[in-house]
PDB file of C-alpha atoms in Angstrom:
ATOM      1  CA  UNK L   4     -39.117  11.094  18.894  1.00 60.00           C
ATOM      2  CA  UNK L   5     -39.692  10.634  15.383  1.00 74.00           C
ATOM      3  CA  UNK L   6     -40.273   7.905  12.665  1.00 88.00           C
ATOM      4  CA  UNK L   7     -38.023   6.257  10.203  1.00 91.00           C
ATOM      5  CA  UNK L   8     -39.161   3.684   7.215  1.00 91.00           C
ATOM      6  CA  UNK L   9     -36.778   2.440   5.304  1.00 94.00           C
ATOM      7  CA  UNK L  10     -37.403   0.910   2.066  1.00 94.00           C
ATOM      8  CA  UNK L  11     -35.049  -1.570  -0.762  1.00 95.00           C
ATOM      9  CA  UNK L  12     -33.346  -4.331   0.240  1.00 94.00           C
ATOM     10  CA  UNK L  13     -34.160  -7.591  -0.940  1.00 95.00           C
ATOM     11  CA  UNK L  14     -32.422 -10.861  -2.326  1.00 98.00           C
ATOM     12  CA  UNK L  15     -28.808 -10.110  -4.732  1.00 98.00           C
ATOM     13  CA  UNK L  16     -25.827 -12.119  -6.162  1.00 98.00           C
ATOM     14  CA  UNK L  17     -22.479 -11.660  -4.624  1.00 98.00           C
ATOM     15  CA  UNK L  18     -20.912  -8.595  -6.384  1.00 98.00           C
ATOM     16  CA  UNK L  19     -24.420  -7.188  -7.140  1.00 98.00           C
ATOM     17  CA  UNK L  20     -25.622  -3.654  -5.968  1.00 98.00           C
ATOM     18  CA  UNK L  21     -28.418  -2.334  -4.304  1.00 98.00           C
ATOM     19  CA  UNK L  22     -29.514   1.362  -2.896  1.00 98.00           C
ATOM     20  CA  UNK L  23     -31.031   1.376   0.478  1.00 98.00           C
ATOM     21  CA  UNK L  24     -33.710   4.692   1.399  1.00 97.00           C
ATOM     22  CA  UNK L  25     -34.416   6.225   4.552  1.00 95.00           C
ATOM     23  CA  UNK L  26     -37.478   8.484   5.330  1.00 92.00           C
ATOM     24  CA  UNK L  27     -37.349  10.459   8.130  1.00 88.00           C
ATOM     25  CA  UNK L  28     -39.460  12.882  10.242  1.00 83.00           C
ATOM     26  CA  UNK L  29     -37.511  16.395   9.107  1.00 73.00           C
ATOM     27  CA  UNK L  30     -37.513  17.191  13.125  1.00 78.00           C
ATOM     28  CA  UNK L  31     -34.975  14.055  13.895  1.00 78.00           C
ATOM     29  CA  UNK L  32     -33.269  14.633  10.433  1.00 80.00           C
ATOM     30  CA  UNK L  33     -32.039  18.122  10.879  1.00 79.00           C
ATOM     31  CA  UNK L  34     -30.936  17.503  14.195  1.00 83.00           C
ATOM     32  CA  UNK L  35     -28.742  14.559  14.366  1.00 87.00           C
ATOM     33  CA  UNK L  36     -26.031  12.791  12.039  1.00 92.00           C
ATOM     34  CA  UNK L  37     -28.218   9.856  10.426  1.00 94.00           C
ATOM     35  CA  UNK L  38     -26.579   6.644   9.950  1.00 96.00           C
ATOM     36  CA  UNK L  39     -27.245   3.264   8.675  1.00 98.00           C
ATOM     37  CA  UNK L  40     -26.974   0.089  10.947  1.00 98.00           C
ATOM     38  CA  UNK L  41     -27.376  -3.684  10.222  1.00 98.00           C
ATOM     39  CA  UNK L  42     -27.365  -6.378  12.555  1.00 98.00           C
ATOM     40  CA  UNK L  43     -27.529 -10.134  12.126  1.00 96.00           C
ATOM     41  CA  UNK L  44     -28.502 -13.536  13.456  1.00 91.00           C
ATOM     42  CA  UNK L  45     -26.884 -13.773  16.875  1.00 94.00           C
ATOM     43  CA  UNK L  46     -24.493 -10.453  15.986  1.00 95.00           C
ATOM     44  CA  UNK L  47     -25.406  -7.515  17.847  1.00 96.00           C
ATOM     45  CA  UNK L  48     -26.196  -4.213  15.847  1.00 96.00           C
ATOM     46  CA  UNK L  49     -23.385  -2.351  14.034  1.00 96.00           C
ATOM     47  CA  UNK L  50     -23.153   0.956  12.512  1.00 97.00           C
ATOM     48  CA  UNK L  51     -22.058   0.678   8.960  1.00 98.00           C
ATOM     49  CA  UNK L  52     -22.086   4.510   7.799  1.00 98.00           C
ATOM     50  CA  UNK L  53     -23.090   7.762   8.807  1.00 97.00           C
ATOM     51  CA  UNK L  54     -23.700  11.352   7.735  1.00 96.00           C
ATOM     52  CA  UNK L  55     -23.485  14.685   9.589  1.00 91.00           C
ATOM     53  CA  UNK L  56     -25.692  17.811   8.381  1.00 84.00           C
ATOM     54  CA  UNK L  57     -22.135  19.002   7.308  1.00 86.00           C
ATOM     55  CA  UNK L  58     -21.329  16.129   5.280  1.00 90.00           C
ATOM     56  CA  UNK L  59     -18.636  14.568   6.946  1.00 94.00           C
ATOM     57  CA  UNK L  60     -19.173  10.636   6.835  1.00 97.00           C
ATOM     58  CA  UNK L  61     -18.153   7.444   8.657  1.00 97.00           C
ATOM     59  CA  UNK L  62     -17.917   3.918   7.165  1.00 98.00           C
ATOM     60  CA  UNK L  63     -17.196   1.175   8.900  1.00 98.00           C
ATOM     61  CA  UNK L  64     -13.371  -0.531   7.675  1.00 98.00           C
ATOM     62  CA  UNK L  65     -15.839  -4.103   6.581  1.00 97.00           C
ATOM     63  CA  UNK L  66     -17.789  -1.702   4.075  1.00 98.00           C
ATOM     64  CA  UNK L  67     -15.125   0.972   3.337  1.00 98.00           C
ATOM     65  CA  UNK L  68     -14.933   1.729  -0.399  1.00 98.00           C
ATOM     66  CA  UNK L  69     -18.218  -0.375  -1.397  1.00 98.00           C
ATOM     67  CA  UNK L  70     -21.141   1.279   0.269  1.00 98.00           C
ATOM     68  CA  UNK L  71     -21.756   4.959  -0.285  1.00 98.00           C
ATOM     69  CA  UNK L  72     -24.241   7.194   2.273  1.00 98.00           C
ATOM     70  CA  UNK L  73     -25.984  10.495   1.199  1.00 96.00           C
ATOM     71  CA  UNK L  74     -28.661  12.474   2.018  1.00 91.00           C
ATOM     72  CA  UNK L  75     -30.993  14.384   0.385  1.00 91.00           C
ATOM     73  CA  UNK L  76     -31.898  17.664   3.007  1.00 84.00           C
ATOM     74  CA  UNK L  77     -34.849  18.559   0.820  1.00 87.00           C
ATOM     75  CA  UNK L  78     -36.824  15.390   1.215  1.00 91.00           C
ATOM     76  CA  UNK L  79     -35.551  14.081   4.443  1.00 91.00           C
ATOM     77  CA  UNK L  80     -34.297  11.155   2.968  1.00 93.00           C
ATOM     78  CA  UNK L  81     -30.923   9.374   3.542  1.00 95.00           C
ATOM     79  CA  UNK L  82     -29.513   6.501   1.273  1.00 97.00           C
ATOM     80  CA  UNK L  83     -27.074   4.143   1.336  1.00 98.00           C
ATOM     81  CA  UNK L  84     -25.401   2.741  -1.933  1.00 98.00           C
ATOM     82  CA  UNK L  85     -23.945  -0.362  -1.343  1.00 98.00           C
ATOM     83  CA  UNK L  86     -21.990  -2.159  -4.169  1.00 98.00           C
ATOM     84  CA  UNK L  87     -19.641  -4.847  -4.507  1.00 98.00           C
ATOM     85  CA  UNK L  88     -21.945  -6.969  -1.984  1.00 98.00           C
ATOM     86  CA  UNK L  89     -20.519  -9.776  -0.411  1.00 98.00           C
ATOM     87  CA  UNK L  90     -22.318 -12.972   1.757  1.00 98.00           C
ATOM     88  CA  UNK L  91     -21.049 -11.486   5.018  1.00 97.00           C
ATOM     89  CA  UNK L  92     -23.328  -7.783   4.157  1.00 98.00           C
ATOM     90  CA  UNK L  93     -26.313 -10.304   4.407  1.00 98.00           C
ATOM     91  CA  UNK L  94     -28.168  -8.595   7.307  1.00 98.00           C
ATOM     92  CA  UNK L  95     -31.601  -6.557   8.414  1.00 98.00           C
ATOM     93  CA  UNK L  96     -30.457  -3.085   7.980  1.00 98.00           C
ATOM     94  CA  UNK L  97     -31.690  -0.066   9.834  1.00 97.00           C
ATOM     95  CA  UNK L  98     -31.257   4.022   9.637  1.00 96.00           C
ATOM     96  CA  UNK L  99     -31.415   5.429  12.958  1.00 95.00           C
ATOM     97  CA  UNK L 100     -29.946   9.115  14.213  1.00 93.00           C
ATOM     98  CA  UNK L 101     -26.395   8.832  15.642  1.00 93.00           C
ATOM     99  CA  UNK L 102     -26.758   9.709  19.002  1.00 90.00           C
ATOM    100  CA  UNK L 103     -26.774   8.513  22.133  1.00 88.00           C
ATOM    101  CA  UNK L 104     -29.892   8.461  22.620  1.00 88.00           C
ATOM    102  CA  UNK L 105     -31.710   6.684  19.468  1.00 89.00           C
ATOM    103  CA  UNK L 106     -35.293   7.107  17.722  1.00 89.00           C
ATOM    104  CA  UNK L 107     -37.152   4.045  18.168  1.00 90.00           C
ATOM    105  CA  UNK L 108     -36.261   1.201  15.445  1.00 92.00           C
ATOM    106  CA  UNK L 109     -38.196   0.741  11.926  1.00 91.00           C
ATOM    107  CA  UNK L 110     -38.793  -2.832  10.801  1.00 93.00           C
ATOM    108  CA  UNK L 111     -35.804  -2.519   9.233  1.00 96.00           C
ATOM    109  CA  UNK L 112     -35.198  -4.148   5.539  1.00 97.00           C
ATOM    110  CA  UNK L 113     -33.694  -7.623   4.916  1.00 97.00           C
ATOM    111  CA  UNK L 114     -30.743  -7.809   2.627  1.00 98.00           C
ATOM    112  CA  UNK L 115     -29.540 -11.011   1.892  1.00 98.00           C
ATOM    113  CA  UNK L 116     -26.482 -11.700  -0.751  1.00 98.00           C
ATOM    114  CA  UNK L 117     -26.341 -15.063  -1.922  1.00 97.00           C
ATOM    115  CA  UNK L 118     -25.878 -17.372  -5.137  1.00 93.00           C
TER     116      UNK L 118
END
């Protein structure tokens, strides 16, 4: 068990950026790969990237080349860079452990790209 609060997010143009942060308990962090997840209306939740403690990362192919993840060890802290934004990133997004079991969700943070 541990907590995550994520912070950012908010309203941006198509082809706008915007850098996501994670907080987490350093128990959870230096355990488990962290990774960033989104879900929208009537979609069900989908990891977009993750980190390992070694550094080796997963994107998603729909974000591939726009969104960046990295962590920062020393402040338990994992971010998510995410440029080039299009309409279809529009989504509540949410850092979680990659596991199979999960910590229990944050609010999450709303990110909506629109004209």
């Amino acid at each position: 068990q541990g907590q995550l609060v994520e912070s950012g997010g908010g309203l941006v143009q198509p082809g706008g950026s915007l850098r996501l942060s994670c907080a987490a308990s350093g128990s959870i962090f230096s355990r488990y790969p962290m990774g960033w997840y989104r879900q929208a209306p009537g979609k069900r939740r989908e990891l977009v990237a993750s980190m390992a403690n070694g550094g080796r990362t997963y994107y998603a192919t729909s974000v591939k080349g726009r969104f960046t993840i990295s962590r920062d060890n020393a402040k338990n802290t994992v971010y998510l860079q995410m440029n080039n934004l299009k309409p279809e990133d529009t989504a509540v997004y949410y850092c979680n452990v990659v596991s199979e079991v999960l910590e229990a969700w944050g609010q999450g943070i709303q990110v909506t790209v629109s004209s």
